[in-house]
mmCIF file of C-alpha atoms in Angstrom:
data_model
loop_
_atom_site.group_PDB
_atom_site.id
_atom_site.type_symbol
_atom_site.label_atom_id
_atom_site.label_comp_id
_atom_site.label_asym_id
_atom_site.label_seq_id
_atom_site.Cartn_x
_atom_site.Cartn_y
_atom_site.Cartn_z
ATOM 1 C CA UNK D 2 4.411 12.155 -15.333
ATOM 2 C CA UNK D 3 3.253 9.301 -13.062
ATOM 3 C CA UNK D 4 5.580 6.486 -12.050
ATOM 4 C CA UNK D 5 3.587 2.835 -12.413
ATOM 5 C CA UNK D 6 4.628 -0.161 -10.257
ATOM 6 C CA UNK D 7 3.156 -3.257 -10.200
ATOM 7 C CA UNK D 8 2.157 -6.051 -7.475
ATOM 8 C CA UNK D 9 0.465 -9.032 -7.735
ATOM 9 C CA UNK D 10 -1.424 -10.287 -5.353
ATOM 10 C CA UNK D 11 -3.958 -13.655 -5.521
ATOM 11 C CA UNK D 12 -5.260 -13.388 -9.025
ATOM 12 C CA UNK D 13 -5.123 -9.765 -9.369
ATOM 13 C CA UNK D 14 -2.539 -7.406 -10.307
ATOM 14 C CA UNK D 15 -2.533 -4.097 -9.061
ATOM 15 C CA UNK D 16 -0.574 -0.994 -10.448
ATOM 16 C CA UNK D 17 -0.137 1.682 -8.622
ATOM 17 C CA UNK D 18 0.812 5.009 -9.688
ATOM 18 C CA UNK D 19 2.659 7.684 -8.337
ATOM 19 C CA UNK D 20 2.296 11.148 -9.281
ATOM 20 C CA UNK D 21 4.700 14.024 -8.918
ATOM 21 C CA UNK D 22 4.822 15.881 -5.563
ATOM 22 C CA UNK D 23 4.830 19.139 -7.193
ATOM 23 C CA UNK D 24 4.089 22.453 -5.341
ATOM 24 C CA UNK D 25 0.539 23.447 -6.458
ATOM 25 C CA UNK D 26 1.805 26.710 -7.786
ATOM 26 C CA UNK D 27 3.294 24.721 -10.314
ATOM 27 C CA UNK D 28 0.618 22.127 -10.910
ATOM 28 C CA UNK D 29 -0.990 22.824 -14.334
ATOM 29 C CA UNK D 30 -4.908 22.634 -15.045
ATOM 30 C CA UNK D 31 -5.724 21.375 -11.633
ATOM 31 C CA UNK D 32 -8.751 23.410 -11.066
ATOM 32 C CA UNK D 33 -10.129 21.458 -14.465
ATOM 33 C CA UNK D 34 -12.725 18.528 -14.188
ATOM 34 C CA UNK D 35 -11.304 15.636 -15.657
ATOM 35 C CA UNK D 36 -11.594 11.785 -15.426
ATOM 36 C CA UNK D 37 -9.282 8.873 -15.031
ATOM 37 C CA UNK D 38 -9.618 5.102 -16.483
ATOM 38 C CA UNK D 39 -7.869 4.771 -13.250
ATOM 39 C CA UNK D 40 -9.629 5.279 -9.675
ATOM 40 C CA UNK D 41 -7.744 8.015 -7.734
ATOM 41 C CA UNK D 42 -6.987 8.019 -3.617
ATOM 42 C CA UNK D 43 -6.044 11.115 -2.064
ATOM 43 C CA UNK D 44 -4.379 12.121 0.666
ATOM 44 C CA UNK D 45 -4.215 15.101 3.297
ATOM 45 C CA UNK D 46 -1.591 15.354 5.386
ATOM 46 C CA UNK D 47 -2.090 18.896 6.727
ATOM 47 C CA UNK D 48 -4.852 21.440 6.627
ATOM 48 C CA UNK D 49 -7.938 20.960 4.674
ATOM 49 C CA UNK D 50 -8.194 19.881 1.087
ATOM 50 C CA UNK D 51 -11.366 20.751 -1.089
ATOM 51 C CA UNK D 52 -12.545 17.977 -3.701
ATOM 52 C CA UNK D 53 -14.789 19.026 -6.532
ATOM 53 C CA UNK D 54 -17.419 17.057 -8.745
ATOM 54 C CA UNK D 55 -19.766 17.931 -11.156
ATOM 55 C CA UNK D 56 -22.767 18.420 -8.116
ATOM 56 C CA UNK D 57 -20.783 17.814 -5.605
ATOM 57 C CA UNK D 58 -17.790 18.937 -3.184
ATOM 58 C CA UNK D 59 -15.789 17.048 -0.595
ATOM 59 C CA UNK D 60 -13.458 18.540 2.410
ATOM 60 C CA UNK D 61 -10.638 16.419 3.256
ATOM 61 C CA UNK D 62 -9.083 17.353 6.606
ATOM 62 C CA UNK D 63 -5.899 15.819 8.312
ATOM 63 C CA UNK D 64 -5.353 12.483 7.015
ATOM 64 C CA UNK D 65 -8.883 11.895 5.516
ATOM 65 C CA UNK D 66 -8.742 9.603 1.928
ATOM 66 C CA UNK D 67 -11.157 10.054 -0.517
ATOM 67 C CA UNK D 68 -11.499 7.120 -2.862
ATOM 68 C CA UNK D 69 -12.547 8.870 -6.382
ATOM 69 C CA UNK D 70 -13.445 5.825 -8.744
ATOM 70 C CA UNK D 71 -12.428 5.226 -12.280
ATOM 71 C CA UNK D 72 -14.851 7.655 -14.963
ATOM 72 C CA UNK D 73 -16.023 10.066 -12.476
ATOM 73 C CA UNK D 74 -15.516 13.621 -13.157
ATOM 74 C CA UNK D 75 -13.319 15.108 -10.635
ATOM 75 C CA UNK D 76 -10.589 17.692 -9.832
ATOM 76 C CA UNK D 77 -8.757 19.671 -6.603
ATOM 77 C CA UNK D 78 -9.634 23.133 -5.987
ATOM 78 C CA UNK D 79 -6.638 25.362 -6.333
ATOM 79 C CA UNK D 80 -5.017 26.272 -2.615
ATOM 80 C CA UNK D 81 -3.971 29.858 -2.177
ATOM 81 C CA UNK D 82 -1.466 28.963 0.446
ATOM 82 C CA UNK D 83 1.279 26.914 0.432
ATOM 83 C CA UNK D 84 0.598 25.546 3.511
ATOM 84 C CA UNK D 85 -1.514 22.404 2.316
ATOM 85 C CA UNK D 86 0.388 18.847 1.995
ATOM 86 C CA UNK D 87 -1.717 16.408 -0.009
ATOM 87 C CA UNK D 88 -1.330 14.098 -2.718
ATOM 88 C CA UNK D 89 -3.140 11.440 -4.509
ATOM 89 C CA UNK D 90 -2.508 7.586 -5.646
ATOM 90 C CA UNK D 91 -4.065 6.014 -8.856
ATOM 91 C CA UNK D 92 -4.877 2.128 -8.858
ATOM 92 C CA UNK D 93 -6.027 -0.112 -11.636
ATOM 93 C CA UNK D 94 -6.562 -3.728 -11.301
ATOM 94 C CA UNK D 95 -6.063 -6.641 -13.931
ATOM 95 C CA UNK D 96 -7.451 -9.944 -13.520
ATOM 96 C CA UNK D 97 -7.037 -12.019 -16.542
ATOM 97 C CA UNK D 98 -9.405 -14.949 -16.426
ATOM 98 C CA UNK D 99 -12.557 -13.531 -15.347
ATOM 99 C CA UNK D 100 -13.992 -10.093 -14.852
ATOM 100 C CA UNK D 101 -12.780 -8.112 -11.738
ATOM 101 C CA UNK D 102 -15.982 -6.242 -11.426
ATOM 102 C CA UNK D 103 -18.134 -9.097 -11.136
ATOM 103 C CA UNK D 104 -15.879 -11.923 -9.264
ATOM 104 C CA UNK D 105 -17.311 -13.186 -5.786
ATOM 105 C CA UNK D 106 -13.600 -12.795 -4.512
ATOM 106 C CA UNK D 107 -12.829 -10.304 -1.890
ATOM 107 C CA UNK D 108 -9.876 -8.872 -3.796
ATOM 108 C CA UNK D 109 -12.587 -8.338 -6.591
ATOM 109 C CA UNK D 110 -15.133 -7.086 -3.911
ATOM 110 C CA UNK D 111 -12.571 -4.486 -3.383
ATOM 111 C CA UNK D 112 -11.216 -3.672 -7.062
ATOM 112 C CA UNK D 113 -14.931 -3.453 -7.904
ATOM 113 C CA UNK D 114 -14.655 0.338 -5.361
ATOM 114 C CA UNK D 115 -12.194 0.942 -8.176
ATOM 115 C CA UNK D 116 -15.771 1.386 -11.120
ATOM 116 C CA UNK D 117 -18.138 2.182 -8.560
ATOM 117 C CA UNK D 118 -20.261 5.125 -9.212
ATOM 118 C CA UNK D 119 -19.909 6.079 -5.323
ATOM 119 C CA UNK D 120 -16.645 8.343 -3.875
ATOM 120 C CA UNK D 121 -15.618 6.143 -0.710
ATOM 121 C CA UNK D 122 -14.340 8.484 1.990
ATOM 122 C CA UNK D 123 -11.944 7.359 4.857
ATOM 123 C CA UNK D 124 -11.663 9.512 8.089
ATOM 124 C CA UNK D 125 -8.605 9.734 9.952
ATOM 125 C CA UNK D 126 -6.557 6.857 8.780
ATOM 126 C CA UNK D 127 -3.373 7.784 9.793
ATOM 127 C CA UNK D 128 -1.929 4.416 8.934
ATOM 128 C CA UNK D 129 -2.632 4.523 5.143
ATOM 129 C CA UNK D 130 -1.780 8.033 4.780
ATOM 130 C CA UNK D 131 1.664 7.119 6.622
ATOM 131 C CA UNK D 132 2.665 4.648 4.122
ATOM 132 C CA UNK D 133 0.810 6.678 1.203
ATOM 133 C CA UNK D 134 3.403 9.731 1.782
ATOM 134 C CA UNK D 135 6.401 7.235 2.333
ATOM 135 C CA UNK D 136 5.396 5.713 -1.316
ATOM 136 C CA UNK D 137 5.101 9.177 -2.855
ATOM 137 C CA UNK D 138 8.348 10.545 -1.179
ATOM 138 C CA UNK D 139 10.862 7.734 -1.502
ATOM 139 C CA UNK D 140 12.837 7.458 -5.132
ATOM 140 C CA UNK D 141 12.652 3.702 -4.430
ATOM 141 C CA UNK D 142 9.328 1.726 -4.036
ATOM 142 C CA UNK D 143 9.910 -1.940 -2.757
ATOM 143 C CA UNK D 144 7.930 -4.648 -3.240
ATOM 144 C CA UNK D 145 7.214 -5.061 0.609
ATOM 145 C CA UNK D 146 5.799 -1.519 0.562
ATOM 146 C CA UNK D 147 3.622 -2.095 -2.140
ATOM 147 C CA UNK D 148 2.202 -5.063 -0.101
ATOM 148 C CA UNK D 149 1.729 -3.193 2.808
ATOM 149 C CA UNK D 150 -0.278 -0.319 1.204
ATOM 150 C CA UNK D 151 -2.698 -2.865 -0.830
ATOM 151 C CA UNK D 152 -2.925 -5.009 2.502
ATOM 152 C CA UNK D 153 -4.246 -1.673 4.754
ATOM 153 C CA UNK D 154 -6.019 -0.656 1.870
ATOM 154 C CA UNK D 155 -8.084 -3.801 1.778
ATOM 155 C CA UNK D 156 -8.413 -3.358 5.425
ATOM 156 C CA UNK D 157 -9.615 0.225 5.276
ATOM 157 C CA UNK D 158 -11.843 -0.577 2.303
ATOM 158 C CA UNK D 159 -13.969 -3.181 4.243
ATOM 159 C CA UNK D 160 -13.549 -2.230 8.001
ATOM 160 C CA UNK D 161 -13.092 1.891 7.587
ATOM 161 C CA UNK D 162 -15.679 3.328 5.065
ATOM 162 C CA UNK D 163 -17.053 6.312 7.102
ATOM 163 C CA UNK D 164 -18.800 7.995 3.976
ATOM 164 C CA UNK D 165 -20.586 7.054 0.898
ATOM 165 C CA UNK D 166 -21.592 9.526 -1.804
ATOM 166 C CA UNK D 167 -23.157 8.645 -5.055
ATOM 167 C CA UNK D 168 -21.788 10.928 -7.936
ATOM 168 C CA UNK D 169 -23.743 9.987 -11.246
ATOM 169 C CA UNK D 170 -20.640 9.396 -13.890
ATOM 170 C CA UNK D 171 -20.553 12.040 -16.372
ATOM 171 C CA UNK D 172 -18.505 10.771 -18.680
ATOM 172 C CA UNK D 173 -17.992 9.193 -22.507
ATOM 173 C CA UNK D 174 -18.333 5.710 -21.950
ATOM 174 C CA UNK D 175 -15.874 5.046 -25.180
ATOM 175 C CA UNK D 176 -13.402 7.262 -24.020
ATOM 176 C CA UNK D 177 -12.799 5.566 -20.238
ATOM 177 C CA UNK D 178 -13.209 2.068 -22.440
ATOM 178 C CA UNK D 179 -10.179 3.394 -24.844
ATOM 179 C CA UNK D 180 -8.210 4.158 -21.774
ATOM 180 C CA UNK D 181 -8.460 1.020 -20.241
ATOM 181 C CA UNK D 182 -7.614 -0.805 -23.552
ATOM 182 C CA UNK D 183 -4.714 1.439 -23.877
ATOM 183 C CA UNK D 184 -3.622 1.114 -19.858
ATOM 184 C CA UNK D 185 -3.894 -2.500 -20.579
ATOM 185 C CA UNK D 186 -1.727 -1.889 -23.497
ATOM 186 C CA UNK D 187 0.994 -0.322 -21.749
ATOM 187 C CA UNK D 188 1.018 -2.359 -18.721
ATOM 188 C CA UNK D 189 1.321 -5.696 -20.890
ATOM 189 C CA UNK D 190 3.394 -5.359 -23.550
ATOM 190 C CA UNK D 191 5.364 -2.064 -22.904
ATOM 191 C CA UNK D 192 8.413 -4.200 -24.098
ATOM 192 C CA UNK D 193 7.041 -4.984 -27.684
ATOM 193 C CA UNK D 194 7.696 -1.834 -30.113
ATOM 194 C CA UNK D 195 3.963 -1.590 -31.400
ATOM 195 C CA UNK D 196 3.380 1.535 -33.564
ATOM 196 C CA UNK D 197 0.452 4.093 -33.130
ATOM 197 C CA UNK D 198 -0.959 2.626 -36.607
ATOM 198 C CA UNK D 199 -1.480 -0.630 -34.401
ATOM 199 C CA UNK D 200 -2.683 0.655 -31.458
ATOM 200 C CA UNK D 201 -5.202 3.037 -33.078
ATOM 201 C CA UNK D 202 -6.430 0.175 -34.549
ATOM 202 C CA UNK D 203 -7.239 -2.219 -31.188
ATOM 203 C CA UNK D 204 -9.256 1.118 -30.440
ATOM 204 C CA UNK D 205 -11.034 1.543 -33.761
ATOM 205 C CA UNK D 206 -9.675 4.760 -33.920
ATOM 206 C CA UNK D 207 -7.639 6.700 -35.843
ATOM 207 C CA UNK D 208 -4.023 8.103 -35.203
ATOM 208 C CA UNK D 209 -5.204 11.665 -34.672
ATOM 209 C CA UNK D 210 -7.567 10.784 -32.427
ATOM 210 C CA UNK D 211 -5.355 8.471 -30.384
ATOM 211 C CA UNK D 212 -2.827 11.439 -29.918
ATOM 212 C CA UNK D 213 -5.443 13.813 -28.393
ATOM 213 C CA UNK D 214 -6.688 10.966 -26.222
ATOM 214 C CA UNK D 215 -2.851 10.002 -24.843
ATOM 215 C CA UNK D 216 -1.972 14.078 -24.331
ATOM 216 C CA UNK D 217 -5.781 14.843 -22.964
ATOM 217 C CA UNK D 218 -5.270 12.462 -20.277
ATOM 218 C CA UNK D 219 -1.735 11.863 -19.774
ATOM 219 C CA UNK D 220 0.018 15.178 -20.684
ATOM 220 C CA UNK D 221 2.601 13.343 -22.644
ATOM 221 C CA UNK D 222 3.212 11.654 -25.890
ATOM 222 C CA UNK D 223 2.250 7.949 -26.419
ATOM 223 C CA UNK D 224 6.444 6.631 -26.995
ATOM 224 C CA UNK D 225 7.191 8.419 -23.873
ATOM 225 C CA UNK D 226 4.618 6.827 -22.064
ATOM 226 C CA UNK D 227 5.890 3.008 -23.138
ATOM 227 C CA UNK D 228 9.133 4.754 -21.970
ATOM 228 C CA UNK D 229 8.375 5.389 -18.746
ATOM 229 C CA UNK D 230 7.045 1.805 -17.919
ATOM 230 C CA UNK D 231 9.948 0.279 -19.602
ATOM 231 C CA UNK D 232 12.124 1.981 -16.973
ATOM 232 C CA UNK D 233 9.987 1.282 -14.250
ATOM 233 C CA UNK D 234 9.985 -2.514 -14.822
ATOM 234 C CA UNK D 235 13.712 -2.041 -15.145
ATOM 235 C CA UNK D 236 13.820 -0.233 -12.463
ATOM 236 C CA UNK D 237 11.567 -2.995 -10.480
ATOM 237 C CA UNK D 238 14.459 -6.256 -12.133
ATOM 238 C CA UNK D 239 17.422 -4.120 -10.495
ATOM 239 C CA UNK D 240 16.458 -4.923 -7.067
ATOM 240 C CA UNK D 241 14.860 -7.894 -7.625
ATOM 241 C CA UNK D 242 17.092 -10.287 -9.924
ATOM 242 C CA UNK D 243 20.400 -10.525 -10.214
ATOM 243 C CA UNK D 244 19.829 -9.991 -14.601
ATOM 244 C CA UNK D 245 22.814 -8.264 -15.763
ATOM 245 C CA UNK D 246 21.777 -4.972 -16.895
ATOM 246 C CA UNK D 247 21.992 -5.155 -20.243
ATOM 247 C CA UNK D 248 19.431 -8.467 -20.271
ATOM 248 C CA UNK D 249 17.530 -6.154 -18.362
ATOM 249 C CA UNK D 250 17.661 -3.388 -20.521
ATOM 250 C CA UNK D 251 16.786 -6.032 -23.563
ATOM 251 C CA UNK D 252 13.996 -7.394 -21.543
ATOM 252 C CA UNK D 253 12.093 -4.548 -21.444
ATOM 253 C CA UNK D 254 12.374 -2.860 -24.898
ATOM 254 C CA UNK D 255 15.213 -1.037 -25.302
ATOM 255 C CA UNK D 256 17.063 -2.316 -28.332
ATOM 256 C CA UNK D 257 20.086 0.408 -27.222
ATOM 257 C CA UNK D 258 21.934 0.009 -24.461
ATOM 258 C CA UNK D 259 23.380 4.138 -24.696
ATOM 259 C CA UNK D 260 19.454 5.531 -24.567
ATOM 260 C CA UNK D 261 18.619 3.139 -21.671
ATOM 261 C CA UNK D 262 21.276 4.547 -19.825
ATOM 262 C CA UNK D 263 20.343 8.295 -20.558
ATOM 263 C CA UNK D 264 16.541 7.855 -20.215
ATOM 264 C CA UNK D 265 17.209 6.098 -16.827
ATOM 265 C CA UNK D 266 19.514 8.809 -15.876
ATOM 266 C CA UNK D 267 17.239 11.210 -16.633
ATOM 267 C CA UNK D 268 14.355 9.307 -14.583
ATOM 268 C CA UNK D 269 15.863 8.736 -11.631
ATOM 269 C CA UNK D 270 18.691 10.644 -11.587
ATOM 270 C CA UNK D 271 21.117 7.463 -11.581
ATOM 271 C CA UNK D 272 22.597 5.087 -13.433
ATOM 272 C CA UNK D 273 21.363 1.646 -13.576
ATOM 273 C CA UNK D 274 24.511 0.699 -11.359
ATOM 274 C CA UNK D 275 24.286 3.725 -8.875
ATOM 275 C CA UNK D 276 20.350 2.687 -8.607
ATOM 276 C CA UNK D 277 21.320 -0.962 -7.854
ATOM 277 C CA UNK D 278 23.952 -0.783 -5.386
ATOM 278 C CA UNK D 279 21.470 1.900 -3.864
ATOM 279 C CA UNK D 280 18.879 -0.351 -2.756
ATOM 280 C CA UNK D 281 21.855 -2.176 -0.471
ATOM 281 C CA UNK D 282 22.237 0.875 1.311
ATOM 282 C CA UNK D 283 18.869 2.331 2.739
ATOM 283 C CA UNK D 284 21.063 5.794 3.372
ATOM 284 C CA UNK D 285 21.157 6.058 -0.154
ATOM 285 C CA UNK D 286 19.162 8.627 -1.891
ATOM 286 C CA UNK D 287 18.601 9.475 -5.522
ATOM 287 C CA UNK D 288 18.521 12.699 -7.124
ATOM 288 C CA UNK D 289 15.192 13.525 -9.011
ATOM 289 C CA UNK D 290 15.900 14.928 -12.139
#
């Protein structure tokens, strides 16, 4: 399950999600062409990675990115060695006022990469992959951090482009527009307890269909997803305000104080107290569940 935080930077807020760094014997379905309403950046570290499209393949050597845009069929070919260290980085982009894609802005220059119907490749940027693994690998993702990855990422996007390859998307146009409704969904009002009658609705479509689009594409059921982003935010308040924890907990949608406690245990291994008083100590580390 992917971990979403959130930064906001101009008029543009960017959530960035972090997916598990799981050993790729254990990663299920990889070899599987599937698509994202988010755009995908991914990493190596070591070795060679091998990207695959529906015409197309892409090597990724030591600390190449490859910049995989929102709707276009994708996956990893399966390693038979253990040896590989890679990972990958979704981003979506909201801009409320006007549409990101077609803003004269640079930030919306750059989110635009994000629906493009080219994969961007970056050669030997050691400096985003340096703070890409530091994201992925530390429990705790400050603000700062988050600044500094969009900040080089804007750099590399405009300044570091060494490859452009134009992958026709192969996808259903309603299903990538139902994810983004729903991403939008769960970004913005994770704290309100809407039902999947509701949300079916906004998407014109019905229950059923909702559930095999949420566990198609996320692997998980739709309450755990509004779960996970409710303790994320949380997570997010702990080290930024000084809300006690059970505004906190309030804030974001948990109407029980007990079950925010055990589903933030479970998440991050901590208590809301041991995960506050962490973030004063940078020797800290939490246990993943």
């Amino acid at each position: 399950m992917k971990e979403i935080h959130s930064i906001q930077i101009n008029d543009i807020v960017w959530s960035i999600f972090k997916f598990p760094f799981k050993p790729e014997k254990n990663t299920i379905n990889i070899q599987l062409l599937h698509i994202h309403s988010h755009a995908e950046l991914f990493f190596c570290f070591k070795d060679s990675i091998q990207l695959n499209f529906s015409n197309e393949k892409i090597i990724l050597n030591k600390n190449d990115i490859c910049l995989v845009p929102s709707g276009i069929n994708h996956t990893k070919k399966p390693d038979t060695s253990n040896n590989t260290i890679w990972t990958s980085i979704g981003l979506l982009c909201n801009k409320k006022e006007s549409n990101v894609k077609n803003s004269k802005s640079l930030d919306s220059h750059i989110a635009s990469m994000l629906y493009s119907d080219k994969i961007f490749i970056f050669r030997n940027n050691t400096e985003l992959c340096s703070i890409a693994q530091k994201i992925i690998s530390n429990k705790t993702v400050d603000t700062t951090k988050l600044l500094e990855f969009i900040c080089n990422f804007y750099k590399t996007a405009t300044l570091n482009i060494t490859e452009k390859i134009f992958v026709p998307k192969e996808k259903n146009t309603k299903e990538i527009e139902n994810l983004l409704i729903l991403d939008h969904i769960i970004n913005a009002e994770y704290m309100n307890n809407l039902s999947n009658e509701e949300i079916a609705d906004r998407l014109s479509i019905s229950t059923r269909q909702l559930s095999r689009l949420v566990l198609t594409n996320y692997d998980s059921p739709l309450h755990t997803l509004f779960i996970k982003r409710r303790l994320a935010c949380a997570a997010t308040q702990l080290i930024e305000t000084d809300c006690s924890i059970e505004t906190i907990c309030h804030s974001v949608g948990f109407s029980n104080k007990t079950f925010f406690y055990q589903k933030f245990k479970e998440e991050f291994g901590v208590t809301p107290v041991q995960y506050r008083k962490s973030t004063s100590n940078q020797n800290y580390i939490t246990k993943a569940r």
